Amino acid sequence: MTGSPSRLIRRATQVEADVHVPVAIVGGGACGLTAALMLSDAGVACVVLERDALPSGSTALSSGFIPAPGTRTQHAHGVRDDSAERFATDIQAKAHGRASPALVEAYAESIGPALDALQERHGLQWMLLDGFLYPGHSVHRMHALPQKTGASLMAALQSAVEAAGIPVLTQALVDTLMLDAEDRVIGIDYARPGGSRETLACDALLLACNGFGGNAQMVRALLPEMAEAIFGGHTGNDGSAILWGESLGARLRDLGGYQGHGSWVTPQGALMSWAVMMEGGVQINCEGRRFHDETQGYSEAAVHVLAQPGGIAWNVFDAPLLALARGFPDFCDAEAAGALRRCESVAALADCIGCEPTVLQGTLDAMRDGSPPDGRMFTRALDAPYFAVKVTGALFHTQGGLDTAPDMRVLRHDGTPFANLLAAGGAAGGVSGDAVWGYLSGNGLLSAVAGGYIAARTAAALIHSTKASR
């Protein structure tokens, strides 16, 4: 496999650097900032290196929703029948048993304590989204900040990092990892604005950088069904971690796994909440027909939508569902940009979609009869006025990457771990298996936050052990 960015490995016995830090973190998204906060709590110094002028990554483009069992927030809302074991079962059910059992267990056990720590020690005030269930979740466990956006989550993490006095070096594009003859990371090289270069020595390295959704060459090779899809993720997702891993002889995992989204508003370019589909909305193609069971999930919906004429579908719903949709900032932005169409009758809706009214009427009647072709049972039919939003399928972020042990250390091809090289979040293989349908809602931020939390614990132990042996 090849990719466009130059990502190098340099062998050396020692590093000539002006600055030495116990832990270097490549990537300032939710994973890297969570890890930095947890390291600070453990009394371990670190530096976060971020390629952009302002940390954002895929997190800022997401809804910012994180699934977690057993949190204080969940208990405060009266949800007491959840557990790490139940969450793990839901993850594996969605992935058809093809997610890494060890990582599923590690993430399911760690995400609750991670969210509690971010709340209690760093001021992130979680709310529980308990008005509906996201696809694949058997209980209300989706957490968000009150603003319900990924941008607000990033802002809160950045504020916490600043308050903790953790250095974040922006506009620092790490392109070279330095390892000694025993495969221990000893430093990194990075480019700065204007073409200058700097070196940082470290005792442990966490790759919290990215997936490969923004690398068109890798997407064509690994996810051919999404080769022509809109990429709704961060352009910095260039596959750096995978390219470094290939050079090091690291094992890769689940490269066919990814999060798609079947509700990318076009041409405005925004995500529309799938809650509308879960609560009774439908997707209708340009022929006026439903074409899949929307409750299976928004990730696989991307493939279903792209298979329709022109790769287009219409999200169709009514007034009560519009009220639900307006509770999500992304939808409000799309509506303000002119994405929402109001239709007073089936005939008007058919004219909006460009289909035959009789075909569309039959589709809506099937909902009213409670016997649609795919077996989905609707709690109620849609009533006029109807509302419609034009959407397409998009690739949001990849779920495959470096294979890791449950403690987030990167694994070689033979299954042995690198001593002090860790990966988490988009850089590592997640818990969605190797296909689009394995993505359980929230898996991306689950692996970012839980992975960052676990990686910090591992790195802190390595640093304390090194100090004790000196």
Coordinates of C-alpha atoms in Angstrom, one line a residue:
M1 CA 0.0 0.0 0.0
T2 CA 1.2 3.5 -0.7
G3 CA 0.0 7.0 0.1
S4 CA 0.8 10.5 -0.9
P5 CA 2.3 12.0 2.3
S6 CA 5.9 11.3 3.1
R7 CA 6.1 9.6 6.5
L8 CA 9.5 8.4 7.5
I9 CA 11.3 6.3 10.1
R10 CA 14.8 7.2 11.1
R11 CA 17.1 5.0 13.1
A12 CA 19.4 6.6 15.6
T13 CA 21.2 5.7 18.9
Q14 CA 20.3 9.1 20.4
V15 CA 18.5 12.3 19.6
E16 CA 20.0 15.7 19.3
A17 CA 17.2 17.9 20.5
D18 CA 16.9 21.0 22.6
V19 CA 13.7 19.8 24.2
H20 CA 13.0 16.4 25.9
V21 CA 9.5 15.4 27.1
P22 CA 8.3 12.2 28.8
V23 CA 5.4 11.7 26.4
A24 CA 4.9 13.2 22.9
I25 CA 1.3 13.1 21.5
V26 CA 0.8 13.4 17.7
G27 CA -2.6 14.8 17.1
G28 CA -4.8 17.3 19.0
G29 CA -8.2 15.9 18.5
A30 CA -10.4 14.3 21.2
C31 CA -8.0 11.4 21.6
G32 CA -4.8 13.4 22.0
L33 CA -6.3 16.0 24.3
T34 CA -8.0 13.4 26.5
A35 CA -4.7 11.6 26.8
A36 CA -2.9 14.8 27.7
L37 CA -5.4 15.6 30.4
M38 CA -5.1 12.2 31.9
L39 CA -1.3 12.3 31.8
S40 CA -1.4 15.7 33.6
D41 CA -3.7 14.2 36.3
A42 CA -1.0 11.4 36.7
G43 CA 1.8 14.0 37.1
V44 CA 3.4 13.1 33.7
A45 CA 4.5 15.9 31.4
C46 CA 3.6 15.8 27.8
V47 CA 3.5 17.9 24.6
V48 CA 0.7 17.7 22.0
L49 CA 1.7 18.3 18.4
E50 CA -1.0 19.4 16.1
R51 CA -0.6 20.0 12.3
D52 CA -3.4 22.6 12.1
A53 CA -3.4 26.2 13.4
L54 CA -6.3 25.2 15.7
P55 CA -6.9 21.7 17.0
S56 CA -10.1 20.3 15.5
G57 CA -9.8 17.0 13.6
S58 CA -12.7 14.7 12.9
T59 CA -14.1 15.4 16.4
A60 CA -15.0 19.0 15.5
L61 CA -16.9 17.8 12.4
S62 CA -18.9 15.2 14.4
S63 CA -22.0 15.5 16.5
G64 CA -19.8 15.1 19.6
F65 CA -21.9 12.2 21.0
I66 CA -20.1 9.6 23.1
P67 CA -21.7 6.3 24.2
A68 CA -20.8 5.2 27.8
P69 CA -22.2 2.9 30.4
G70 CA -22.3 3.4 34.2
T71 CA -21.5 7.1 34.3
R72 CA -22.7 9.5 36.9
T73 CA -24.6 11.3 34.3
Q74 CA -26.4 8.1 33.2
H75 CA -27.2 7.3 36.9
A76 CA -28.5 10.8 37.5
H77 CA -31.0 10.3 34.6
G78 CA -32.2 7.1 36.3
V79 CA -30.5 4.7 33.9
R80 CA -29.1 2.0 36.1
D81 CA -29.5 -1.2 34.0
D82 CA -26.5 -0.5 31.8
S83 CA -23.0 -2.0 32.2
A84 CA -19.7 -2.4 30.4
E85 CA -20.8 -6.0 29.6
R86 CA -24.1 -4.9 28.1
F87 CA -22.4 -2.2 26.0
A88 CA -19.8 -4.7 24.8
T89 CA -22.6 -7.0 23.7
D90 CA -24.2 -4.2 21.7
I91 CA -20.9 -3.3 20.0
Q92 CA -20.3 -6.9 19.0
A93 CA -23.9 -7.4 17.9
K94 CA -23.5 -4.5 15.5
A95 CA -20.2 -5.8 14.2
H96 CA -21.5 -9.3 13.8
G97 CA -18.9 -10.5 16.3
R98 CA -16.1 -9.3 14.1
A99 CA -14.7 -6.6 16.4
S100 CA -11.6 -7.3 18.5
P101 CA -12.9 -8.8 21.7
A102 CA -10.0 -7.5 23.8
L103 CA -10.5 -4.0 22.6
V104 CA -14.2 -4.1 22.9
E105 CA -13.8 -5.1 26.5
A106 CA -11.1 -2.5 27.2
Y107 CA -13.1 0.4 25.6
A108 CA -16.4 -0.6 27.2
E109 CA -14.8 -0.7 30.7
S110 CA -12.9 2.5 30.3
I111 CA -15.2 5.0 28.6
G112 CA -17.4 5.5 31.6
P113 CA -14.5 6.3 34.0
A114 CA -13.0 8.5 31.2
L115 CA -16.2 10.7 30.9
D116 CA -16.5 10.9 34.7
A117 CA -12.9 12.0 35.0
L118 CA -13.4 14.7 32.3
Q119 CA -16.4 15.9 34.2
E120 CA -15.2 15.8 37.7
R121 CA -11.6 17.0 37.1
H122 CA -11.9 19.1 34.0
G123 CA -15.3 20.6 33.9
L124 CA -17.0 18.9 30.9
Q125 CA -20.6 18.8 31.9
W126 CA -22.3 15.9 30.2
M127 CA -26.0 15.5 29.4
L128 CA -27.7 12.2 28.4
L129 CA -29.6 12.0 25.2
D130 CA -32.5 10.1 26.4
G131 CA -35.3 11.1 23.9
F132 CA -34.5 8.3 21.5
L133 CA -32.2 5.3 21.0
Y134 CA -29.5 5.4 18.4
P135 CA -29.2 2.3 16.1
G136 CA -27.8 -0.7 17.8
H137 CA -27.9 0.7 21.4
S138 CA -30.2 -1.2 23.8
V139 CA -30.3 1.5 26.4
H140 CA -29.8 5.3 26.6
R141 CA -26.1 5.8 27.0
M142 CA -25.2 8.6 24.5
H143 CA -23.5 11.6 26.2
A144 CA -23.0 15.1 24.8
L145 CA -22.3 18.5 26.0
P146 CA -25.3 20.8 26.1
Q147 CA -24.4 22.4 22.8
K148 CA -24.6 19.0 21.0
T149 CA -21.8 19.6 18.6
G150 CA -18.3 18.2 18.1
A151 CA -17.0 21.8 17.9
S152 CA -18.2 22.5 21.4
L153 CA -16.5 19.2 22.6
M154 CA -13.2 20.3 21.1
A155 CA -13.6 23.8 22.6
A156 CA -14.2 22.3 26.1
L157 CA -11.2 19.9 25.8
Q158 CA -9.0 22.8 24.6
S159 CA -10.1 25.0 27.5
A160 CA -9.3 22.1 29.9
V161 CA -5.9 21.6 28.4
E162 CA -5.1 25.3 28.6
A163 CA -6.3 25.4 32.2
A164 CA -4.0 22.4 33.1
G165 CA -1.0 24.2 31.5
I166 CA -0.4 21.5 28.9
P167 CA 1.6 22.7 25.9
V168 CA 0.0 22.3 22.6
L169 CA 2.3 23.0 19.7
T170 CA 0.2 23.9 16.6
Q171 CA 1.3 24.1 13.0
A172 CA 3.7 21.2 13.8
L173 CA 3.5 18.6 11.0
V174 CA 5.2 15.5 12.4
D175 CA 6.7 13.5 9.5
T176 CA 9.5 11.4 11.0
L177 CA 9.6 9.0 13.9
M178 CA 13.0 8.2 15.4
L179 CA 13.6 4.8 16.9
D180 CA 16.7 3.0 18.2
A181 CA 18.0 -0.4 17.2
E182 CA 15.7 -2.0 19.8
D183 CA 12.6 -0.4 18.3
R184 CA 12.2 2.1 21.1
V185 CA 10.9 5.5 20.1
I186 CA 13.4 8.2 21.1
G187 CA 12.1 11.2 19.3
I188 CA 10.2 12.8 16.4
D189 CA 11.0 15.4 13.7
Y190 CA 8.4 17.9 12.5
A191 CA 8.0 20.7 10.0
R192 CA 7.1 24.2 11.1
P193 CA 5.7 27.2 9.1
G194 CA 8.1 28.6 6.7
G195 CA 9.9 25.3 6.1
S196 CA 11.9 25.2 9.3
R197 CA 12.3 21.9 11.1
E198 CA 12.5 20.9 14.8
T199 CA 13.2 17.8 16.8
L200 CA 11.7 16.6 20.0
A201 CA 13.1 13.8 22.2
C202 CA 10.6 11.7 24.1
D203 CA 10.4 8.6 26.3
A204 CA 7.1 7.4 24.9
L205 CA 5.0 8.3 21.8
L206 CA 1.2 8.3 21.3
L207 CA 0.0 8.4 17.7
A208 CA -3.5 10.0 18.1
C209 CA -3.3 11.5 14.7
N210 CA -5.7 10.3 12.0
G211 CA -7.3 7.7 9.8
F212 CA -7.0 7.6 6.0
G213 CA -10.4 8.9 4.8
G214 CA -8.7 12.0 3.3
N215 CA -6.2 10.0 1.3
A216 CA -8.0 9.3 -2.0
Q217 CA -5.4 6.8 -3.1
M218 CA -5.8 4.7 0.1
V219 CA -9.6 5.0 -0.1
R220 CA -9.7 3.7 -3.6
A221 CA -7.5 0.8 -2.7
L222 CA -9.2 -0.2 0.6
L223 CA -12.7 1.2 0.4
P224 CA -13.6 1.0 -3.3
E225 CA -17.3 1.4 -2.8
M226 CA -16.6 4.9 -1.3
A227 CA -14.0 6.0 -3.9
E228 CA -16.4 8.5 -5.4
A229 CA -18.2 9.5 -2.2
I230 CA -18.1 12.9 -0.6
F231 CA -15.5 12.9 2.2
G232 CA -17.1 14.6 5.2
G233 CA -14.2 14.2 7.5
H234 CA -11.1 16.2 8.2
T235 CA -8.6 16.6 5.3
G236 CA -5.7 15.8 7.7
N237 CA -6.8 12.2 7.7
D238 CA -4.1 11.2 5.3
G239 CA -3.1 7.8 6.7
S240 CA 0.1 8.9 8.4
A241 CA -0.2 6.2 11.2
I242 CA -0.7 3.4 8.7
L243 CA 2.3 4.6 6.6
W244 CA 4.5 4.7 9.6
G245 CA 3.2 1.3 10.7
E246 CA 4.0 -0.3 7.3
S247 CA 7.6 1.0 7.6
L248 CA 8.0 -0.4 11.1
G249 CA 6.5 -3.8 10.4
A250 CA 3.5 -3.1 12.6
R251 CA 0.3 -5.1 12.2
L252 CA -2.7 -3.5 10.6
R253 CA -6.3 -4.3 11.4
D254 CA -9.8 -3.9 10.0
L255 CA -8.9 -1.6 7.1
G256 CA -12.3 -2.3 5.5
G257 CA -14.1 -0.7 8.4
Y258 CA -15.4 2.8 8.3
Q259 CA -18.1 5.2 9.3
G260 CA -20.3 6.3 6.4
H261 CA -23.3 8.5 6.7
G262 CA -26.4 8.3 4.7
S263 CA -27.7 11.7 5.6
W264 CA -25.2 14.1 4.2
V265 CA -27.2 17.2 3.2
T266 CA -26.5 18.2 -0.4
P267 CA -25.5 20.6 -1.7
Q268 CA -25.2 22.5 1.6
G269 CA -22.8 19.9 3.1
A270 CA -23.8 19.1 6.6
L271 CA -24.9 16.1 8.6
M272 CA -28.6 15.7 9.4
S273 CA -29.3 13.9 12.6
W274 CA -30.3 10.2 12.2
A275 CA -32.7 10.6 15.2
V276 CA -35.3 11.8 12.7
M277 CA -35.0 8.4 10.9
M278 CA -35.1 6.4 14.1
E279 CA -38.3 8.2 15.2
G280 CA -40.3 7.6 12.0
G281 CA -38.7 9.5 9.1
V282 CA -38.0 7.7 5.9
Q283 CA -35.5 7.8 3.0
I284 CA -37.1 7.9 -0.4
N285 CA -35.2 7.8 -3.7
C286 CA -35.8 9.8 -6.9
E287 CA -38.4 7.1 -8.0
G288 CA -40.5 7.7 -4.9
R289 CA -39.6 4.4 -3.2
R290 CA -38.0 3.4 0.1
F291 CA -35.0 1.3 -0.4
H292 CA -33.7 0.1 3.0
D293 CA -34.5 -0.2 6.7
E294 CA -33.3 3.1 8.1
T295 CA -33.2 1.7 11.7
Q296 CA -30.2 -0.5 10.9
G297 CA -27.8 2.4 11.0
Y298 CA -26.6 5.6 9.4
S299 CA -23.2 4.2 8.5
E300 CA -24.4 1.4 6.1
A301 CA -27.1 3.8 4.9
A302 CA -24.4 5.6 3.0
V303 CA -23.8 2.7 0.7
H304 CA -27.6 2.2 0.2
V305 CA -28.0 5.9 -0.7
L306 CA -25.1 5.9 -3.1
A307 CA -26.6 2.9 -4.9
Q308 CA -29.7 4.9 -5.7
P309 CA -30.2 6.8 -9.0
G310 CA -27.7 9.7 -9.0
G311 CA -26.5 8.7 -5.5
I312 CA -29.4 10.8 -4.0
A313 CA -32.2 10.3 -1.5
W314 CA -34.7 12.5 0.3
N315 CA -35.2 12.4 4.0
V316 CA -38.9 12.7 4.4
F317 CA -40.6 13.5 7.7
D318 CA -43.5 15.6 9.2
A319 CA -44.0 18.4 11.7
P320 CA -43.4 16.4 15.0
L321 CA -40.1 15.1 13.5
L322 CA -39.2 18.6 12.3
A323 CA -39.5 19.7 15.9
L324 CA -37.1 16.9 16.9
A325 CA -34.6 17.8 14.2
R326 CA -34.5 21.4 15.2
G327 CA -33.0 20.3 18.5
F328 CA -29.8 19.6 16.7
P329 CA -27.5 22.5 15.7
D330 CA -26.3 20.8 12.5
F331 CA -29.9 20.6 11.2
C332 CA -30.6 24.2 12.1
D333 CA -27.5 25.2 10.1
A334 CA -28.7 23.2 7.1
E335 CA -32.2 24.7 7.4
A336 CA -30.8 28.2 7.5
A337 CA -28.8 27.4 4.3
G338 CA -32.0 26.5 2.5
A339 CA -32.0 22.7 2.7
L340 CA -35.5 22.2 4.1
R341 CA -38.5 21.9 1.7
R342 CA -42.1 22.1 2.9
C343 CA -44.7 20.3 0.9
E344 CA -48.4 20.6 1.7
S345 CA -49.5 17.4 -0.1
V346 CA -48.2 14.2 -1.5
A347 CA -48.5 15.7 -5.0
A348 CA -46.3 18.6 -3.9
L349 CA -43.8 16.2 -2.3
A350 CA -43.7 14.2 -5.5
D351 CA -43.0 17.3 -7.5
C352 CA -40.2 18.2 -5.1
I353 CA -38.6 14.8 -5.4
G354 CA -39.3 14.5 -9.1
C355 CA -41.2 11.2 -8.9
E356 CA -44.6 9.9 -9.9
P357 CA -47.3 10.8 -7.3
T358 CA -48.9 7.4 -7.5
V359 CA -45.6 5.7 -6.6
L360 CA -44.9 8.0 -3.7
Q361 CA -48.5 7.6 -2.5
G362 CA -48.0 3.8 -2.4
T363 CA -44.8 4.2 -0.4
L364 CA -46.5 6.4 2.2
D365 CA -49.5 4.1 2.3
A366 CA -47.3 1.1 3.1
M367 CA -46.1 3.0 6.1
R368 CA -49.7 3.7 7.1
D369 CA -50.6 0.0 6.7
G370 CA -47.7 -1.1 8.9
S371 CA -46.5 -3.5 6.3
P372 CA -43.6 -2.0 4.4
P373 CA -41.6 -4.4 2.2
D374 CA -38.5 -4.5 4.4
G375 CA -40.5 -5.3 7.5
R376 CA -39.9 -2.1 9.5
M377 CA -42.9 -1.4 11.7
F378 CA -43.7 2.3 12.0
T379 CA -45.4 3.5 15.2
R380 CA -47.3 6.0 13.1
A381 CA -47.6 7.2 9.5
L382 CA -46.4 10.6 8.3
D383 CA -49.0 13.4 8.0
A384 CA -49.1 16.5 5.9
P385 CA -47.4 18.9 5.7
Y386 CA -44.4 16.9 4.7
F387 CA -40.8 18.1 4.9
A388 CA -37.9 16.9 2.8
V389 CA -34.2 17.3 2.8
K390 CA -32.0 16.2 -0.1
V391 CA -29.1 14.0 1.0
T392 CA -26.3 11.8 -0.4
G393 CA -24.0 9.2 1.2
A394 CA -20.6 10.3 2.5
L395 CA -17.5 8.8 4.0
F396 CA -16.9 10.4 7.4
H397 CA -13.9 8.6 9.0
T398 CA -12.2 5.2 8.8
Q399 CA -12.2 2.6 11.5
G400 CA -9.1 0.5 10.5
G401 CA -5.5 1.2 11.5
L402 CA -2.6 0.1 13.6
D403 CA -3.4 -3.0 15.6
T404 CA -2.9 -2.5 19.3
A405 CA -2.9 -4.4 22.5
P406 CA -5.7 -3.5 25.0
D407 CA -3.2 -1.1 26.6
M408 CA -2.9 0.7 23.3
R409 CA 0.7 -0.4 22.6
V410 CA 1.2 -1.0 18.8
L411 CA 1.7 -4.6 17.8
R412 CA 4.2 -6.1 15.4
H413 CA 3.2 -8.7 12.8
D414 CA 4.1 -11.4 15.3
G415 CA 1.8 -10.0 17.9
T416 CA 4.5 -8.6 20.2
P417 CA 4.2 -5.0 21.3
F418 CA 6.5 -2.1 20.7
A419 CA 7.8 -1.0 24.1
N420 CA 6.9 2.7 24.0
L421 CA 4.9 3.3 20.8
L422 CA 1.2 3.7 21.4
A423 CA -1.8 4.4 19.1
A424 CA -5.4 5.3 19.7
G425 CA -8.3 7.0 18.1
G426 CA -8.2 7.3 14.3
A427 CA -4.6 6.0 14.2
A428 CA -5.6 2.6 15.5
G429 CA -8.1 -0.1 14.5
G430 CA -11.4 0.5 16.2
V431 CA -14.2 -1.8 17.3
S432 CA -16.4 -1.7 14.2
G433 CA -15.0 -4.8 12.5
D434 CA -14.0 -4.7 8.9
A435 CA -17.2 -3.5 7.2
V436 CA -19.4 -0.4 7.0
W437 CA -22.3 -2.1 8.8
G438 CA -20.2 -2.8 11.8
Y439 CA -20.2 0.8 13.0
L440 CA -22.2 1.3 16.1
S441 CA -23.3 4.9 16.7
G442 CA -20.6 6.7 18.6
N443 CA -17.8 4.2 17.9
G444 CA -15.5 6.9 16.6
L445 CA -15.5 9.0 19.7
L446 CA -15.7 5.9 21.9
S447 CA -12.3 4.8 20.5
A448 CA -10.9 8.3 20.7
V449 CA -11.8 9.1 24.3
A450 CA -11.5 5.6 25.8
G451 CA -8.3 5.0 23.7
G452 CA -6.8 8.3 24.9
Y453 CA -7.7 7.5 28.5
I454 CA -6.1 4.0 28.3
A455 CA -3.0 5.2 26.4
A456 CA -2.4 7.8 29.1
R457 CA -2.6 5.2 31.8
T458 CA -0.1 3.0 29.9
A459 CA 2.3 5.8 29.1
A460 CA 2.2 7.0 32.7
A461 CA 3.1 3.6 33.9
L462 CA 6.0 3.4 31.5
I463 CA 7.3 6.8 32.6
H464 CA 7.0 6.0 36.3
S465 CA 8.7 2.6 35.7
T466 CA 11.6 4.3 33.8
K467 CA 12.1 6.8 36.6
A468 CA 12.1 4.1 39.3
S469 CA 14.8 2.1 37.4
R470 CA 17.1 5.1 37.2

